[in-house]
XYZ file of C-alpha atoms in Angstrom:
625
model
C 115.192 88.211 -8.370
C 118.230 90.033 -9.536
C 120.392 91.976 -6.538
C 121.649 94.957 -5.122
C 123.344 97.174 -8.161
C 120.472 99.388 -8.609
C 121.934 102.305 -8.210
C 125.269 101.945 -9.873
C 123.741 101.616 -13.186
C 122.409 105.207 -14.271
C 118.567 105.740 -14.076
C 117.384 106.095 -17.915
C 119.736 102.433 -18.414
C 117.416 100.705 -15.979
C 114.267 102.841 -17.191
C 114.994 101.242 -20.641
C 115.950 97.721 -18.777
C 112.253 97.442 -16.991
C 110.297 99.088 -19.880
C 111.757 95.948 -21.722
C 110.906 93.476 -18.829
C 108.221 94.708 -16.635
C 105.555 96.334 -18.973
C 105.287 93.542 -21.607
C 101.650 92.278 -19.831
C 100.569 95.648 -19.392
C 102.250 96.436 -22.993
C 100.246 93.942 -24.910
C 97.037 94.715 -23.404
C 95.868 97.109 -26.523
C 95.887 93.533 -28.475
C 92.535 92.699 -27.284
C 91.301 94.638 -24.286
C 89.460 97.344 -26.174
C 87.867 94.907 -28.872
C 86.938 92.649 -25.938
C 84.849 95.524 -23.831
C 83.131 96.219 -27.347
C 83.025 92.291 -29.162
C 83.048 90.036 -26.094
C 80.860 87.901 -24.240
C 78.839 91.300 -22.805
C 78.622 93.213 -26.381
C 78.515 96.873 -26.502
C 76.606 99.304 -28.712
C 79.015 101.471 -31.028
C 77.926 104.599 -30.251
C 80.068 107.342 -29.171
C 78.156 107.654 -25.226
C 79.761 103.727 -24.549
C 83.008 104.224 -26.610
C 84.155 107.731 -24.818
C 82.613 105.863 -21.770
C 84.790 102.855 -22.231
C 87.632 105.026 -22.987
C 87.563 107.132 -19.992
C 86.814 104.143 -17.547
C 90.184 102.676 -19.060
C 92.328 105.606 -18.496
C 91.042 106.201 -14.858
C 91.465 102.435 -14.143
C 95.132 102.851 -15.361
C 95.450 105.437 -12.714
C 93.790 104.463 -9.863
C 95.141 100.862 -10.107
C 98.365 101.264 -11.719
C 99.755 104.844 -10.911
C 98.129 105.508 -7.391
C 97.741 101.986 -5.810
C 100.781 100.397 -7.413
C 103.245 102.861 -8.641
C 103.041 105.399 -5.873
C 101.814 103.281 -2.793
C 102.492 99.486 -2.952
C 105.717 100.349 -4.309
C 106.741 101.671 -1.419
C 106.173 98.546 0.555
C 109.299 97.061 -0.006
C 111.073 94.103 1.604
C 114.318 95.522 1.252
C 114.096 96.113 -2.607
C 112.028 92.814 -2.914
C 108.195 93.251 -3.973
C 105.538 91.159 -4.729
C 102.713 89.161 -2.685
C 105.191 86.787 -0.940
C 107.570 89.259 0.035
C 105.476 91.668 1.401
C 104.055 88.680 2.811
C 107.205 88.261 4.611
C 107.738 91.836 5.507
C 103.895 91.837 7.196
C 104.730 88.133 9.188
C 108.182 89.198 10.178
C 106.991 92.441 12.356
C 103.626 91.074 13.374
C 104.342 87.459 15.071
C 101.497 87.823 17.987
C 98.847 88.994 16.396
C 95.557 86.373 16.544
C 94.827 87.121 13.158
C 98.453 86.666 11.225
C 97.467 83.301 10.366
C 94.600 84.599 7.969
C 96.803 86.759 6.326
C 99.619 84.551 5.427
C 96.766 82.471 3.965
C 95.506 85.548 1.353
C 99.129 85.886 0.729
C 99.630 82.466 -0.256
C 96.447 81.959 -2.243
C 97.602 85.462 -4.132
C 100.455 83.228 -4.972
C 98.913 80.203 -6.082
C 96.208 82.975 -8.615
C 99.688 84.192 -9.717
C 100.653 80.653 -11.254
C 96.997 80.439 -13.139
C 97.910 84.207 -14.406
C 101.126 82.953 -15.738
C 100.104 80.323 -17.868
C 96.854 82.505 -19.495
C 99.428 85.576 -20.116
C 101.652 83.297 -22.474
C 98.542 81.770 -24.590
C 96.596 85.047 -24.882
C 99.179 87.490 -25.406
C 100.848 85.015 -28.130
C 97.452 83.905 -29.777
C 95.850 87.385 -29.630
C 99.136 88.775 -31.721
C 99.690 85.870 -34.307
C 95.603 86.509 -34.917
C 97.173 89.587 -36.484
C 98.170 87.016 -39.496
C 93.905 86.568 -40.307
C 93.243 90.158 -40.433
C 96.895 91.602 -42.406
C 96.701 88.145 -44.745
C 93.177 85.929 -44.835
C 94.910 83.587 -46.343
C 97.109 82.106 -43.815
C 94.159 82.241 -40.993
C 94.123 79.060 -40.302
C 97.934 78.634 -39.089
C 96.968 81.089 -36.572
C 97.366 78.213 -34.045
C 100.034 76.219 -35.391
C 102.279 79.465 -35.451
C 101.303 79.983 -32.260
C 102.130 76.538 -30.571
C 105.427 76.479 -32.612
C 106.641 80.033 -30.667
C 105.115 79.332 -26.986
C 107.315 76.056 -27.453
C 110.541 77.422 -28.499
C 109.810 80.346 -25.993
C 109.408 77.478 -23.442
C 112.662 75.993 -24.893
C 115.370 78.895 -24.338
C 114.780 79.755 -20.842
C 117.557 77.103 -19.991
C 119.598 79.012 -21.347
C 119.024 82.334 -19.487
C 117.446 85.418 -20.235
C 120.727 87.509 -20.137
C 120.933 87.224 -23.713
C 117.698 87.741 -24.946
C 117.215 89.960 -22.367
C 119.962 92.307 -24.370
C 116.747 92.411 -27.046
C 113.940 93.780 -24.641
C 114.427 96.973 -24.094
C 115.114 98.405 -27.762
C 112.440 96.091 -29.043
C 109.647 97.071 -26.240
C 110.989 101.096 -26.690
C 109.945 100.165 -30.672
C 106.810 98.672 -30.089
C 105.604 101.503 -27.322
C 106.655 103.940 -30.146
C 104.787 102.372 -32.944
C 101.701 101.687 -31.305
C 101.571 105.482 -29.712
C 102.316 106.798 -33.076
C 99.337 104.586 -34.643
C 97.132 106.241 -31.746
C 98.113 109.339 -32.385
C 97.738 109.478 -36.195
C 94.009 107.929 -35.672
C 93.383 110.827 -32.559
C 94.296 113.630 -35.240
C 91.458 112.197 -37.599
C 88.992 112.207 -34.713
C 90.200 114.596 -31.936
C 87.132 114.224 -30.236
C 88.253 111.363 -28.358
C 90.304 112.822 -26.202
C 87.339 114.467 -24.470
C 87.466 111.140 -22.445
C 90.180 112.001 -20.133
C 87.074 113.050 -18.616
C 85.905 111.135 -15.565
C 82.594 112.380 -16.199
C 82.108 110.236 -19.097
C 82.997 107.220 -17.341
C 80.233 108.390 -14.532
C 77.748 109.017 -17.215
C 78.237 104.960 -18.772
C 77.231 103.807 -15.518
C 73.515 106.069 -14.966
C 73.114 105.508 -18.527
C 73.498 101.745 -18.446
C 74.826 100.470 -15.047
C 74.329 96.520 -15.760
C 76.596 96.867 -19.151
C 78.905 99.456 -17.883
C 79.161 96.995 -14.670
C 79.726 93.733 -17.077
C 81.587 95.980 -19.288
C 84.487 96.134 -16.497
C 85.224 92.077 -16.559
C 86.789 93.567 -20.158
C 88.153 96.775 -19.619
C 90.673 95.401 -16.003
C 92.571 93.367 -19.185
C 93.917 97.341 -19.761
C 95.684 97.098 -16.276
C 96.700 93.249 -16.466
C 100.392 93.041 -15.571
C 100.251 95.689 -12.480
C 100.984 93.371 -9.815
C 103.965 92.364 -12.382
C 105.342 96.113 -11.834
C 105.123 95.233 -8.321
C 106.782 91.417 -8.327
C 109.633 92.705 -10.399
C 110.597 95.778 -8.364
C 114.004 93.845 -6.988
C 115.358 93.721 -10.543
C 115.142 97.334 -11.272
C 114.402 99.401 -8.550
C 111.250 101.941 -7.636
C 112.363 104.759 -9.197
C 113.029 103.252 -13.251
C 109.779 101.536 -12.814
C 107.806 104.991 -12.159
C 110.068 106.782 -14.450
C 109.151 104.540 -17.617
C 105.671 104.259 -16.587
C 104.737 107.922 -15.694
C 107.051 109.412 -19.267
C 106.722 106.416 -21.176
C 104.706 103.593 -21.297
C 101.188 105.151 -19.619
C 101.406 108.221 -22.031
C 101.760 105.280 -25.433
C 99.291 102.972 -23.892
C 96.582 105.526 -23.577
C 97.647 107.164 -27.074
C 96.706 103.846 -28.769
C 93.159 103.216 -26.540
C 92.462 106.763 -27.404
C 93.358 106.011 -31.154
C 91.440 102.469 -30.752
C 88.125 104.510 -29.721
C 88.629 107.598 -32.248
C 88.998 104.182 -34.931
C 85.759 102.748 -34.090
C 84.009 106.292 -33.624
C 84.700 106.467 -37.483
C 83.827 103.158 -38.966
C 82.432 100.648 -36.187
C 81.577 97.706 -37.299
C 84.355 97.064 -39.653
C 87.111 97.711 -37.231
C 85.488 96.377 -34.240
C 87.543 92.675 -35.805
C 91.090 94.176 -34.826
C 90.777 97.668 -33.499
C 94.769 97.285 -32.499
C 95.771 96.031 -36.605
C 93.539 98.030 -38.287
C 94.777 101.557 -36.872
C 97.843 100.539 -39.365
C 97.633 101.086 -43.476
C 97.179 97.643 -44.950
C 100.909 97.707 -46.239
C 102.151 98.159 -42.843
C 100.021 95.380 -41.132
C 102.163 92.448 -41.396
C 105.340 94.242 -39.884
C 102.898 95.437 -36.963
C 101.804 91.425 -36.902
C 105.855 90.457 -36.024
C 106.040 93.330 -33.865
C 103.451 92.631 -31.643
C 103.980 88.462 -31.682
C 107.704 89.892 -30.325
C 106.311 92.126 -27.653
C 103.762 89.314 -26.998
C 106.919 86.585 -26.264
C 108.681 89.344 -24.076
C 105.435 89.663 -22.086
C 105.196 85.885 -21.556
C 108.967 85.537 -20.645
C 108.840 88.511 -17.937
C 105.507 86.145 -16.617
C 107.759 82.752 -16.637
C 110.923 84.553 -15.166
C 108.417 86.040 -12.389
C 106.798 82.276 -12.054
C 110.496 80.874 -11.379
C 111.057 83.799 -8.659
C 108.408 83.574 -6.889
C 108.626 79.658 -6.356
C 112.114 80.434 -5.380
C 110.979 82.500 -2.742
C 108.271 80.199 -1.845
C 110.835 77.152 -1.404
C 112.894 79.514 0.951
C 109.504 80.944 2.671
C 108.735 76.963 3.612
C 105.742 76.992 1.431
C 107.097 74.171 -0.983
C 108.955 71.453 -1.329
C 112.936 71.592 -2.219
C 113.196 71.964 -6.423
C 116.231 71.441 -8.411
C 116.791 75.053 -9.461
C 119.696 76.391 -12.249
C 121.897 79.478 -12.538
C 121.911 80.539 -16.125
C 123.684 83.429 -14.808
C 126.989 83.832 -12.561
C 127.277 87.295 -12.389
C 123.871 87.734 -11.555
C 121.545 85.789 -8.702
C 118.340 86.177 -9.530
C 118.594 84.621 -13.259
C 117.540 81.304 -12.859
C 115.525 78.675 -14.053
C 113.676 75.904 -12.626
C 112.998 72.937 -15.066
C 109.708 71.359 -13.123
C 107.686 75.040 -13.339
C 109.216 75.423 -16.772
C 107.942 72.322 -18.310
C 104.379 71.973 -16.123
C 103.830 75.522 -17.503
C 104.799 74.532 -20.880
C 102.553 71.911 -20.784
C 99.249 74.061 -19.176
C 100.085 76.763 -21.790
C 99.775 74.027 -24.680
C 96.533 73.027 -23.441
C 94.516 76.566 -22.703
C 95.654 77.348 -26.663
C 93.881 73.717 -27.847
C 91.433 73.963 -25.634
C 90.124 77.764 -26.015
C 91.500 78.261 -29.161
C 90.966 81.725 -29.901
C 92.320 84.973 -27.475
C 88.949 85.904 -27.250
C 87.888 82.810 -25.491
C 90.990 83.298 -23.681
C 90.140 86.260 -22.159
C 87.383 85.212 -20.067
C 89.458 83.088 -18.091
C 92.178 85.823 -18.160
C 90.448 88.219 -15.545
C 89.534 86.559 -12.670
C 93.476 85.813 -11.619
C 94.731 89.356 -11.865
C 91.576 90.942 -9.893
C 91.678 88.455 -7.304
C 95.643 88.979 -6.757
C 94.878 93.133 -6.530
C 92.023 92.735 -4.215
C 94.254 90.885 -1.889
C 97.136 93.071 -2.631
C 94.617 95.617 -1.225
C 94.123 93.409 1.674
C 97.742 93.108 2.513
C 98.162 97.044 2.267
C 95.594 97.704 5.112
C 97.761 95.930 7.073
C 100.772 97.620 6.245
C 99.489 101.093 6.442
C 98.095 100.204 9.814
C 100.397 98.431 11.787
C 104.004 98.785 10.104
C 103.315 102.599 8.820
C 101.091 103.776 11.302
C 98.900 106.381 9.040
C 96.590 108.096 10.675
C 92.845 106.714 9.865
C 92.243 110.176 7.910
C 94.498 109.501 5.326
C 94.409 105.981 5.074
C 90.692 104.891 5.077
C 89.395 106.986 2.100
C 92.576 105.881 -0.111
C 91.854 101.637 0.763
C 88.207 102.863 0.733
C 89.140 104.045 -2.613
C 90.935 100.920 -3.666
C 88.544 98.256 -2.136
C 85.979 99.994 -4.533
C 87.545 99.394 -7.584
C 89.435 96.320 -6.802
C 85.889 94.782 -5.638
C 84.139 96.469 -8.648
C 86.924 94.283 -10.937
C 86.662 91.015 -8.998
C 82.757 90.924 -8.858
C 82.761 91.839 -13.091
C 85.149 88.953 -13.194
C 82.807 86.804 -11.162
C 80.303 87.018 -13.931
C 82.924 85.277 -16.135
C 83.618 81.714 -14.057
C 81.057 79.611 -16.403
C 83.011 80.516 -19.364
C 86.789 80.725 -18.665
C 87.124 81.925 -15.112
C 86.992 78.573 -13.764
C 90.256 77.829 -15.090
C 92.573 80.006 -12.868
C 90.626 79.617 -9.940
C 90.879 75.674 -10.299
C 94.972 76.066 -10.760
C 95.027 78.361 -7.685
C 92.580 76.242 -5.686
C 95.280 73.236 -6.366
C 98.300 75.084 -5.541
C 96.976 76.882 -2.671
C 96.558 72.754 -1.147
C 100.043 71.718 -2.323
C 101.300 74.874 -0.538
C 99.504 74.968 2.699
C 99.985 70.898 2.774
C 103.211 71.321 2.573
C 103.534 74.081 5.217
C 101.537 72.637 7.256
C 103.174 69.176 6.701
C 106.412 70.611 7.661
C 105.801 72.120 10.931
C 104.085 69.165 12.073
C 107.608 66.950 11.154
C 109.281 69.554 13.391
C 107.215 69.384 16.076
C 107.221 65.584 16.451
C 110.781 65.021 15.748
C 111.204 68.175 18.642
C 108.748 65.989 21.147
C 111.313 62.608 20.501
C 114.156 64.843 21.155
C 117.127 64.254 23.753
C 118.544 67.376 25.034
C 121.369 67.815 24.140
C 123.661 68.732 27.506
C 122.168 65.472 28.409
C 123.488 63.109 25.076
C 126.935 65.278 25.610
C 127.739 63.846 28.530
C 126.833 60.139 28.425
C 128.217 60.420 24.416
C 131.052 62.400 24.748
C 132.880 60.495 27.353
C 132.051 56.755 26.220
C 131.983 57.011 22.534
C 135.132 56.375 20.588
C 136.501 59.579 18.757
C 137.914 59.565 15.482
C 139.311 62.233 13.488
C 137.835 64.364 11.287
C 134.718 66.787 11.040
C 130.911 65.738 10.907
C 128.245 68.202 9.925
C 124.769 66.931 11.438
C 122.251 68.615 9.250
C 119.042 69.670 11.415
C 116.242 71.348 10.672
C 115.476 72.100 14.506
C 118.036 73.899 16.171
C 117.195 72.524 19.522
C 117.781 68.863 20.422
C 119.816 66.161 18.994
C 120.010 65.073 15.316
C 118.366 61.896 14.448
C 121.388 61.458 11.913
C 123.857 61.933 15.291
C 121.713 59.058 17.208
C 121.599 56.415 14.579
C 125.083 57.035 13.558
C 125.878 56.772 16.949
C 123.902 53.883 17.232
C 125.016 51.634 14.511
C 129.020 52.971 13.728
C 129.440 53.283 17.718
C 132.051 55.968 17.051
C 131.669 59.907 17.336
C 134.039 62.450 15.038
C 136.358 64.856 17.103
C 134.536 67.865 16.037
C 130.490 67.904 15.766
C 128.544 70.822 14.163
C 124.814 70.684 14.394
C 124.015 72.670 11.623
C 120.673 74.404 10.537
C 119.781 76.719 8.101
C 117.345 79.039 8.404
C 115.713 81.379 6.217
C 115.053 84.774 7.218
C 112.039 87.297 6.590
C 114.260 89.201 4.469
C 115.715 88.771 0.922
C 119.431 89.161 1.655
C 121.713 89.036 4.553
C 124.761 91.385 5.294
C 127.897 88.568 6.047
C 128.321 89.891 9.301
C 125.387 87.910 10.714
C 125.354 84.716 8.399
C 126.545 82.442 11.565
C 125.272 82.613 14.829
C 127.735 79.842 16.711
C 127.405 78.180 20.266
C 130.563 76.086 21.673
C 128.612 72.987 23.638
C 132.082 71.654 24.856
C 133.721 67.916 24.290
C 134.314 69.328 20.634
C 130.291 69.992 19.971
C 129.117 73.233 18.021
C 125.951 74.596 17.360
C 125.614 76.659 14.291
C 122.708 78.220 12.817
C 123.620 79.649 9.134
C 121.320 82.396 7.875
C 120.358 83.463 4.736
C 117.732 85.621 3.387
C 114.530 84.350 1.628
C 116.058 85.531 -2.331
C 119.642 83.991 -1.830
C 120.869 80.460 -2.265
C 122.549 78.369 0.191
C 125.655 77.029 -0.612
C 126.874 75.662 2.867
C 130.531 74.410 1.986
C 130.766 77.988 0.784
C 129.627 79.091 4.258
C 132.017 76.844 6.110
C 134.897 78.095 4.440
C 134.846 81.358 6.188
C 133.922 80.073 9.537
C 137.131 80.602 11.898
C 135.984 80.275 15.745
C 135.275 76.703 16.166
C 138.494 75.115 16.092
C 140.884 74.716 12.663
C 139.976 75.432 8.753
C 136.985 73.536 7.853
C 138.528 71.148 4.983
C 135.956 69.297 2.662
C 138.177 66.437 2.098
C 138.049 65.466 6.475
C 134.206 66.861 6.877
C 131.770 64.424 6.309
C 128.283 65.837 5.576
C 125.373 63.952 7.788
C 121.952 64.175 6.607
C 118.182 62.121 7.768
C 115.749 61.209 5.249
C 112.849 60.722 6.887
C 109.964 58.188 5.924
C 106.278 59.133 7.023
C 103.940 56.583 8.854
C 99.906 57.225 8.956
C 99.890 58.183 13.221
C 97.348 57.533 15.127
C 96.572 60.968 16.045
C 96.741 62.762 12.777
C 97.578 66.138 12.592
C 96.027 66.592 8.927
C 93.716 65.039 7.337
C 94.680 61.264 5.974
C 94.171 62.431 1.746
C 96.509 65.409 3.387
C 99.269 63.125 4.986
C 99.855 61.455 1.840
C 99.936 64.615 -0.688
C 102.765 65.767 1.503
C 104.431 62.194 2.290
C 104.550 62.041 -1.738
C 106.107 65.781 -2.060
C 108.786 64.809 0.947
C 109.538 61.485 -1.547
C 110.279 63.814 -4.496
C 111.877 66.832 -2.943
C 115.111 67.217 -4.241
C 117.731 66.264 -1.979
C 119.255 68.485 0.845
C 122.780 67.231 -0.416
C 121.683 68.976 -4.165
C 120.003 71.834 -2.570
C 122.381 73.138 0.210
C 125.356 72.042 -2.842
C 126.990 69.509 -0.536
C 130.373 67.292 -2.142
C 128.590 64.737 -3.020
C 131.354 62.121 -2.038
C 130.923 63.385 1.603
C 127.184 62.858 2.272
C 125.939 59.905 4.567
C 122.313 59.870 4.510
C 120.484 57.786 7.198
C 116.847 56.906 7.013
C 114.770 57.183 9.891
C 110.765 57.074 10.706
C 108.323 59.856 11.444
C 104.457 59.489 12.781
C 102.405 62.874 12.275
């Protein structure tokens, strides 16, 4: 995620920057969240008590979730600028190390991010499906491309993010500022015709739904949480903008045109029903103006799919430097700024999933019941994480703080259980993709600290190898980096080079790299450095959990052990290590060999810490865990 120049830029710039990025799930919503409630798999009569009912449950859902919980609260939860269910993830693990019950929370944390990945491949097939189906209502004729068309943009959309978002990005915000216009202004024009409607700012309405008919009004809210889709995306992109731009074009901007275009949805149907209950969203526009409104929307329905593939490459970034996956060959597409990047395996396995929910579903409305059950089960453990936050890092007193989670378990809860009733037809689907990737990523975690451990139990210590080594080895000139992941101990690259080239360099650094609970690190305490004598160093290099490592980089401005670091006498040391089955397995056996098989295909630390690739020795050595 993108760095540090919030505040240089002026406010309304970045206002206009995130309305273009961070609202396009939230902003395509009016495609098919109103006709859903009404026309989808738990109908609704067209009478005015279930459509001001329907339109006052989706205003005050937009404010409780959105504005109170998200905008004003979770926002606040920061990790250093960073948001989103990882990071505040990191910010709750970082200050709360002893506690018994730590290890349950890092595990809702992680599964929020493995619902996130399902959520990222439904956003790009429903938003783009549920705007091309604009084509069968503004020209009959051409209904049945609907599909084709929209396979043909998710794979070019698929097909430019090597080249960076910069550029397109330029598009966004002018294009998003147009839509948000139009689609208030459609609202609007319908409210005048019916000003009725606007009685349902009105929370009583919403009350009154649920006495009149609490089973549909309860079923009725699997539909209407596709109104607040894309509110944990406000959240996850808060490092690229900042808090304050985010509120700003939400509170002025983006709430006020959303809820002009339900209201003018609901004053629609209030007039003629059954006929617009098809495309509430395309038929608020004259017929002449329909297929304009059609391109419109399929562009606001890309921009809302890219801000959901940038986030997917972001957060496995962070989930890579959190030790929660496995090293992946990630791209800059941008040198100016570092949180533009782009990571081909995500892009492509989305690509692929994508592909498949469009053929498979094949309409947005089939779509949709699979589309709920990711987003509500990501908020209700956002919810989860907050109570820990405003308990043990905040310290609120129980007054405030119990009636406002109180508050948001309630409707979070509500949400989840509505989406519950969904599973058989759709729902399965994201909770199958985050089942998976909640495995890889706790195998892999797991996996990992289990290698440590054993390869810490084999260990020599080291004030012990420097003194038989040191004085009975033959030096030779020149630098050697021993890469380590433990920073006690001594290398298994230093034994077995020791071991088979019988000759030690005249300077050793044990390197590791460690990443840090927090997304960046001031340079002042990147090294931490520990002179072992005979010519050994120990050096831990730290970075935060958003930045990337580039360790010749590092080197280069490392002065206090000795002379200049020069690539061209520093050879680069690195162990690959091959798993055996142990006897005394630490996971299960299917386990061991899901994460021997991500070790094999890691990328290599030589790509990943950007090591001269005519410097690296790599030397193989055995592991039982």
């Amino acid at each position: 995620m993108g760095g540090h120049g919030h505040h240089k830029d002026g406010l309304a710039k970045l206002a206009i920057g995130a309305i273009g990025v961070v609202f396009g799930d939230i902003g395509t919503s009016p495609l098919y969240a109103f006709r859903e409630t009404f026309a989808g798999h738990h109908k609704l009569a067209l009478d005015p008590a279930h459509i001001m009912g329907v339109v006052s449950l989706m205003f005050w859902s937009m404010m409780v979730v959105v504005t109170f919980k998200y905008v004003s609260v979770i926002m606040r939860a920061d990790n250093k600028g960073e948001g989103g269910s990882l990071a505040l993830l990191a910010l709750i693990s970082g200050r709360t190390k002893t506690r018994r019950w730590s290890n349950g929370i890092i595990l809702l944390g992680v599964f929020a991010t493995a619902l996130f990945y399902g959520d990222s491949m439904i956003t790009p097939a429903v938003s783009v499906l549920s705007a091309v189906e604009g084509l069968a209502v503004a020209a009959p004729a051409f209904g049945g491309l609907v599909i084709p068309i929209a396979v043909v943009i998710i794979i070019a959309l698929f097909l430019i993010q090597r080249g960076g978002t910069s550029r397109v990005g330029l598009f966004f915000g002018p294009i998003m500022l147009t839509y948000f216009a139009v689609i208030a202004t459609l609202g609007v024009i319908s409210i005048v015709q019916t000003p009725e409607i606007l009685w349902a700012f009105s929370p009583h309405y919403a009350v009154e739904f649920f006495l009149m008919d609490p089973l549909r009004a309860f079923l009725a809210l699997g539909s209407v949480v596709l109104a607040v889709t894309g509110a944990e995306a406000l959240y996850a992109d808060m490092g690229h903008f900042g808090r304050n731009p985010i509120r700003v074009s939400w509170l002025f901007f983006v709430l006020p045109a959303l809820m002009m275009n339900y209201m003018g949805q609901g004053a629609l149907l209030y007039r003629d029903g059954a006929v617009a209950l098809r495309s509430p969203f395309y038929m608020l526009a004259p017929d002449s103006l329909q297929l304009p409104l059609v391109a419109l929307a399929t562009m606001a329905a890309v921009i809302a799919s890219q801000a959901v593939i940038s986030g997917a490459f972001s957060v496995t970034q962070q989930a890579i430097q959190l030790g929660f996956m496995p090293r992946l060959r990630i791209e800059h597409t941008n040198a100016a700024t570092a949180g533009q990047i782009y990571i081909p395996l995500v892009n492509w396995a989305l690509l692929v999933m994508v592909l498949l929910l469009v053929m498979f579903f094949r309409t947005s409305s089939n779509l949709t019941s699979a589309y709920g059950i990711a987003v509500t089960g990501a908020m209700l453990i956002d919810t989860c994480l907050l109570s820990v936050v405003l308990f043990r890092l905040w310290h609120w007193p129980k007054y405030y703080a119990i009636p406002l989670l109180a508050l948001f378990f309630l409707v979070d809860g509500a949400y989840f259980a509505a989406n519950l009733t969904k599973v058989p037809s759709g729902g399965w689907f994201p909770l199958l993709v985050g089942l998976i990737i909640f495995t890889f990523l706790t195998t892999w975690s797991k996996g990992r600290q289990l290698m440590i451990d054993r390869m810490r139990e084999a260990a020599m210590p080291i004030k012990v190898f420097i003194q038989s080594a040191a004085t009975s080895a033959t030096r030779v000139p020149g630098t050697a980096v021993f890469m380590t992941s433990s920073p006690e101990g001594v290398p298994h690259a230093l034994l077995h080079n020791l071991k088979h080239n019988k000759v030690l360099h005249e300077r050793i650094i044990l390197l590791t790299v460690k990443i840090m609970d927090e997304p960046y690190l001031p340079e002042a305490g990147r090294f931490v450095l520990e002179d072992l004598d005979h010519g050994f160093h120990r050096m831990i290099l730290r970075y935060g959990f958003i930045e990337e490592p580039d360790v010749p980089a590092a080197l280069a401005k490392v002065h206090q052990c000795g002379a200049q670091f020069r690539m061209m006498d520093t050879s680069f040391f690195l162990a690959r290590q091959t798993l055996l089955p142990s006897a005394r397995p630490g996971m299960m056996i299917w386990r061991e060999k899901l994460f021997a098989w991500m070790l094999r295909n890691a990328e290599s630390a030589m790509e990943f810490f950007r090591l001269p690739t005519n410097r690296v020795v790599e030397l193989g050595s055995q592991i039982e865990i």
